[in-house]
């Protein structure tokens, strides 16, 4: 039995076409991945022991597409869950262009803090929801004032 080991011009051309198509597929995937939205969320605790503590949340768009932040919410350790419009009720959502950021606060009224202690603020779970209904959780590390953490989670389905 004789096996021909020489490559013809059509074999080489077909191999080059296959490699070029794989390269084009890889480039198109990288372009698609780069053009999606991506946000980074940072939370920090501020205040004073005599007046109480507040939480500031900053949301930055690090992706190539604009994205709107619709809701901010929190879930306290005792199970209370509250959801708010990201900005003011009349403003609706906050549209963030590429490279921009917006901030919001969970701040008490009349100069009082939203939380009595920093431990209470760290134990509370804070969430940001974007216009694509993806939810990001902000959490605090006990050894630092704030920690940057991006965790995509899905909350319970909305009840109609």
mmCIF file of C-alpha atoms in Angstrom:
data_model
loop_
_atom_site.group_PDB
_atom_site.id
_atom_site.type_symbol
_atom_site.label_atom_id
_atom_site.label_comp_id
_atom_site.label_asym_id
_atom_site.label_seq_id
_atom_site.Cartn_x
_atom_site.Cartn_y
_atom_site.Cartn_z
ATOM 1 C CA UNK A 1 0.000 0.000 0.000
ATOM 2 C CA UNK A 2 1.394 3.333 -1.045
ATOM 3 C CA UNK A 3 0.473 6.613 0.695
ATOM 4 C CA UNK A 4 1.143 9.829 -1.166
ATOM 5 C CA UNK A 5 2.801 12.296 1.264
ATOM 6 C CA UNK A 6 3.231 15.187 -1.135
ATOM 7 C CA UNK A 7 0.927 18.153 -0.792
ATOM 8 C CA UNK A 8 -0.702 19.609 -3.834
ATOM 9 C CA UNK A 9 -1.359 23.318 -4.305
ATOM 10 C CA UNK A 10 -5.067 22.816 -3.545
ATOM 11 C CA UNK A 11 -4.209 21.138 -0.208
ATOM 12 C CA UNK A 12 -2.031 24.078 0.817
ATOM 13 C CA UNK A 13 -4.648 26.586 -0.327
ATOM 14 C CA UNK A 14 -7.393 24.766 1.620
ATOM 15 C CA UNK A 15 -5.221 24.711 4.767
ATOM 16 C CA UNK A 16 -4.493 28.446 4.477
ATOM 17 C CA UNK A 17 -8.212 29.185 3.970
ATOM 18 C CA UNK A 18 -9.045 27.147 7.088
ATOM 19 C CA UNK A 19 -6.451 29.036 9.162
ATOM 20 C CA UNK A 20 -7.685 32.400 7.822
ATOM 21 C CA UNK A 21 -11.300 31.546 8.684
ATOM 22 C CA UNK A 22 -10.306 30.548 12.238
ATOM 23 C CA UNK A 23 -8.415 33.835 12.601
ATOM 24 C CA UNK A 24 -11.434 35.807 11.310
ATOM 25 C CA UNK A 25 -13.708 33.980 13.758
ATOM 26 C CA UNK A 26 -11.372 34.777 16.652
ATOM 27 C CA UNK A 27 -11.159 38.475 15.661
ATOM 28 C CA UNK A 28 -14.953 38.783 15.343
ATOM 29 C CA UNK A 29 -15.442 37.175 18.768
ATOM 30 C CA UNK A 30 -12.914 39.556 20.375
ATOM 31 C CA UNK A 31 -14.647 42.533 18.736
ATOM 32 C CA UNK A 32 -18.043 41.373 19.961
ATOM 33 C CA UNK A 33 -16.710 40.790 23.478
ATOM 34 C CA UNK A 34 -15.036 44.209 23.560
ATOM 35 C CA UNK A 35 -18.194 46.007 22.428
ATOM 36 C CA UNK A 36 -20.407 44.766 25.253
ATOM 37 C CA UNK A 37 -21.240 46.799 28.332
ATOM 38 C CA UNK A 38 -19.331 46.298 31.553
ATOM 39 C CA UNK A 39 -19.665 48.148 34.827
ATOM 40 C CA UNK A 40 -17.586 48.285 37.971
ATOM 41 C CA UNK A 41 -19.236 49.031 41.285
ATOM 42 C CA UNK A 42 -17.486 50.437 44.341
ATOM 43 C CA UNK A 43 -18.989 51.004 47.759
ATOM 44 C CA UNK A 44 -17.635 52.914 50.724
ATOM 45 C CA UNK A 45 -18.826 53.654 54.232
ATOM 46 C CA UNK A 46 -18.637 57.184 55.583
ATOM 47 C CA UNK A 47 -19.922 59.034 58.614
ATOM 48 C CA UNK A 48 -19.170 59.489 62.292
ATOM 49 C CA UNK A 49 -19.831 57.308 65.370
ATOM 50 C CA UNK A 50 -21.925 60.048 67.001
ATOM 51 C CA UNK A 51 -24.269 60.649 64.031
ATOM 52 C CA UNK A 52 -24.247 57.271 62.286
ATOM 53 C CA UNK A 53 -22.881 55.780 59.093
ATOM 54 C CA UNK A 54 -23.875 56.114 55.438
ATOM 55 C CA UNK A 55 -22.975 54.169 52.314
ATOM 56 C CA UNK A 56 -21.818 55.673 49.029
ATOM 57 C CA UNK A 57 -21.980 53.623 45.832
ATOM 58 C CA UNK A 58 -20.122 54.559 42.656
ATOM 59 C CA UNK A 59 -20.904 52.865 39.340
ATOM 60 C CA UNK A 60 -18.446 53.229 36.424
ATOM 61 C CA UNK A 61 -18.990 52.087 32.831
ATOM 62 C CA UNK A 62 -15.763 50.416 31.718
ATOM 63 C CA UNK A 63 -17.317 48.864 28.607
ATOM 64 C CA UNK A 64 -17.783 50.214 25.107
ATOM 65 C CA UNK A 65 -21.579 50.527 25.165
ATOM 66 C CA UNK A 66 -23.688 52.941 27.211
ATOM 67 C CA UNK A 67 -25.755 51.377 29.964
ATOM 68 C CA UNK A 68 -28.492 52.662 32.246
ATOM 69 C CA UNK A 69 -28.644 51.948 35.959
ATOM 70 C CA UNK A 70 -32.265 51.524 36.963
ATOM 71 C CA UNK A 71 -32.487 50.507 40.620
ATOM 72 C CA UNK A 72 -30.528 50.448 43.811
ATOM 73 C CA UNK A 73 -31.653 48.207 46.625
ATOM 74 C CA UNK A 74 -30.544 46.708 49.880
ATOM 75 C CA UNK A 75 -31.348 43.701 52.011
ATOM 76 C CA UNK A 76 -30.699 44.070 55.717
ATOM 77 C CA UNK A 77 -29.573 41.188 57.938
ATOM 78 C CA UNK A 78 -33.067 41.007 59.468
ATOM 79 C CA UNK A 79 -34.587 40.337 56.022
ATOM 80 C CA UNK A 80 -35.933 43.788 55.057
ATOM 81 C CA UNK A 81 -35.582 44.389 51.338
ATOM 82 C CA UNK A 82 -36.042 47.874 49.884
ATOM 83 C CA UNK A 83 -35.679 48.976 46.270
ATOM 84 C CA UNK A 84 -35.340 52.559 45.029
ATOM 85 C CA UNK A 85 -34.946 54.313 41.715
ATOM 86 C CA UNK A 86 -31.221 54.830 41.179
ATOM 87 C CA UNK A 87 -31.423 58.621 41.244
ATOM 88 C CA UNK A 88 -34.606 60.461 42.144
ATOM 89 C CA UNK A 89 -38.069 59.072 41.318
ATOM 90 C CA UNK A 90 -38.686 61.778 38.714
ATOM 91 C CA UNK A 91 -35.278 61.248 37.067
ATOM 92 C CA UNK A 92 -35.786 57.548 36.364
ATOM 93 C CA UNK A 93 -32.603 55.747 35.387
ATOM 94 C CA UNK A 94 -29.031 56.990 35.125
ATOM 95 C CA UNK A 95 -27.480 56.556 31.665
ATOM 96 C CA UNK A 96 -23.725 56.052 31.826
ATOM 97 C CA UNK A 97 -21.655 56.583 28.695
ATOM 98 C CA UNK A 98 -18.320 54.870 28.041
ATOM 99 C CA UNK A 99 -15.775 55.949 30.661
ATOM 100 C CA UNK A 100 -18.297 57.865 32.815
ATOM 101 C CA UNK A 101 -19.490 57.128 36.324
ATOM 102 C CA UNK A 102 -22.399 58.035 38.590
ATOM 103 C CA UNK A 103 -22.769 57.868 42.348
ATOM 104 C CA UNK A 104 -25.588 57.429 44.800
ATOM 105 C CA UNK A 105 -25.852 57.209 48.556
ATOM 106 C CA UNK A 106 -27.831 55.460 51.219
ATOM 107 C CA UNK A 107 -27.895 58.441 53.546
ATOM 108 C CA UNK A 108 -30.006 59.177 56.604
ATOM 109 C CA UNK A 109 -32.167 62.253 57.058
ATOM 110 C CA UNK A 110 -31.564 65.335 59.224
ATOM 111 C CA UNK A 111 -27.832 64.712 59.497
ATOM 112 C CA UNK A 112 -28.314 61.244 60.942
ATOM 113 C CA UNK A 113 -26.684 58.184 59.455
ATOM 114 C CA UNK A 114 -28.517 55.461 57.589
ATOM 115 C CA UNK A 115 -26.860 52.869 59.887
ATOM 116 C CA UNK A 116 -25.988 52.997 63.582
ATOM 117 C CA UNK A 117 -22.710 51.042 63.240
ATOM 118 C CA UNK A 118 -20.263 50.147 60.481
ATOM 119 C CA UNK A 119 -20.877 46.467 61.262
ATOM 120 C CA UNK A 120 -24.566 46.961 60.439
ATOM 121 C CA UNK A 121 -23.605 48.613 57.132
ATOM 122 C CA UNK A 122 -21.179 45.797 56.255
ATOM 123 C CA UNK A 123 -23.774 43.128 57.089
ATOM 124 C CA UNK A 124 -26.314 44.742 54.734
ATOM 125 C CA UNK A 125 -26.287 43.570 51.113
ATOM 126 C CA UNK A 126 -26.451 46.333 48.501
ATOM 127 C CA UNK A 127 -27.466 45.783 44.879
ATOM 128 C CA UNK A 128 -27.377 47.776 41.647
ATOM 129 C CA UNK A 129 -29.601 46.709 38.719
ATOM 130 C CA UNK A 130 -28.922 47.822 35.152
ATOM 131 C CA UNK A 131 -31.313 48.201 32.225
ATOM 132 C CA UNK A 132 -30.515 44.665 31.013
ATOM 133 C CA UNK A 133 -31.853 43.363 34.359
ATOM 134 C CA UNK A 134 -28.398 42.240 35.525
ATOM 135 C CA UNK A 135 -27.843 42.752 39.232
ATOM 136 C CA UNK A 136 -24.494 43.557 40.830
ATOM 137 C CA UNK A 137 -23.816 43.130 44.532
ATOM 138 C CA UNK A 138 -21.657 45.495 46.565
ATOM 139 C CA UNK A 139 -20.131 44.013 49.680
ATOM 140 C CA UNK A 140 -17.734 45.215 52.320
ATOM 141 C CA UNK A 141 -14.722 43.424 53.754
ATOM 142 C CA UNK A 142 -14.390 43.590 57.536
ATOM 143 C CA UNK A 143 -10.706 44.509 57.251
ATOM 144 C CA UNK A 144 -11.206 47.485 54.916
ATOM 145 C CA UNK A 145 -13.569 50.444 54.588
ATOM 146 C CA UNK A 146 -14.575 49.344 51.089
ATOM 147 C CA UNK A 147 -13.829 46.671 48.556
ATOM 148 C CA UNK A 148 -14.339 46.652 44.806
ATOM 149 C CA UNK A 149 -16.308 43.608 43.863
ATOM 150 C CA UNK A 150 -18.307 42.755 40.785
ATOM 151 C CA UNK A 151 -20.583 39.790 41.272
ATOM 152 C CA UNK A 152 -23.341 39.088 38.813
ATOM 153 C CA UNK A 153 -26.304 37.554 40.570
ATOM 154 C CA UNK A 154 -29.904 36.950 39.767
ATOM 155 C CA UNK A 155 -32.488 37.967 42.341
ATOM 156 C CA UNK A 156 -35.850 36.291 42.673
ATOM 157 C CA UNK A 157 -38.074 36.788 39.618
ATOM 158 C CA UNK A 158 -40.216 39.911 39.699
ATOM 159 C CA UNK A 159 -43.800 39.340 40.679
ATOM 160 C CA UNK A 160 -46.366 40.726 38.260
#
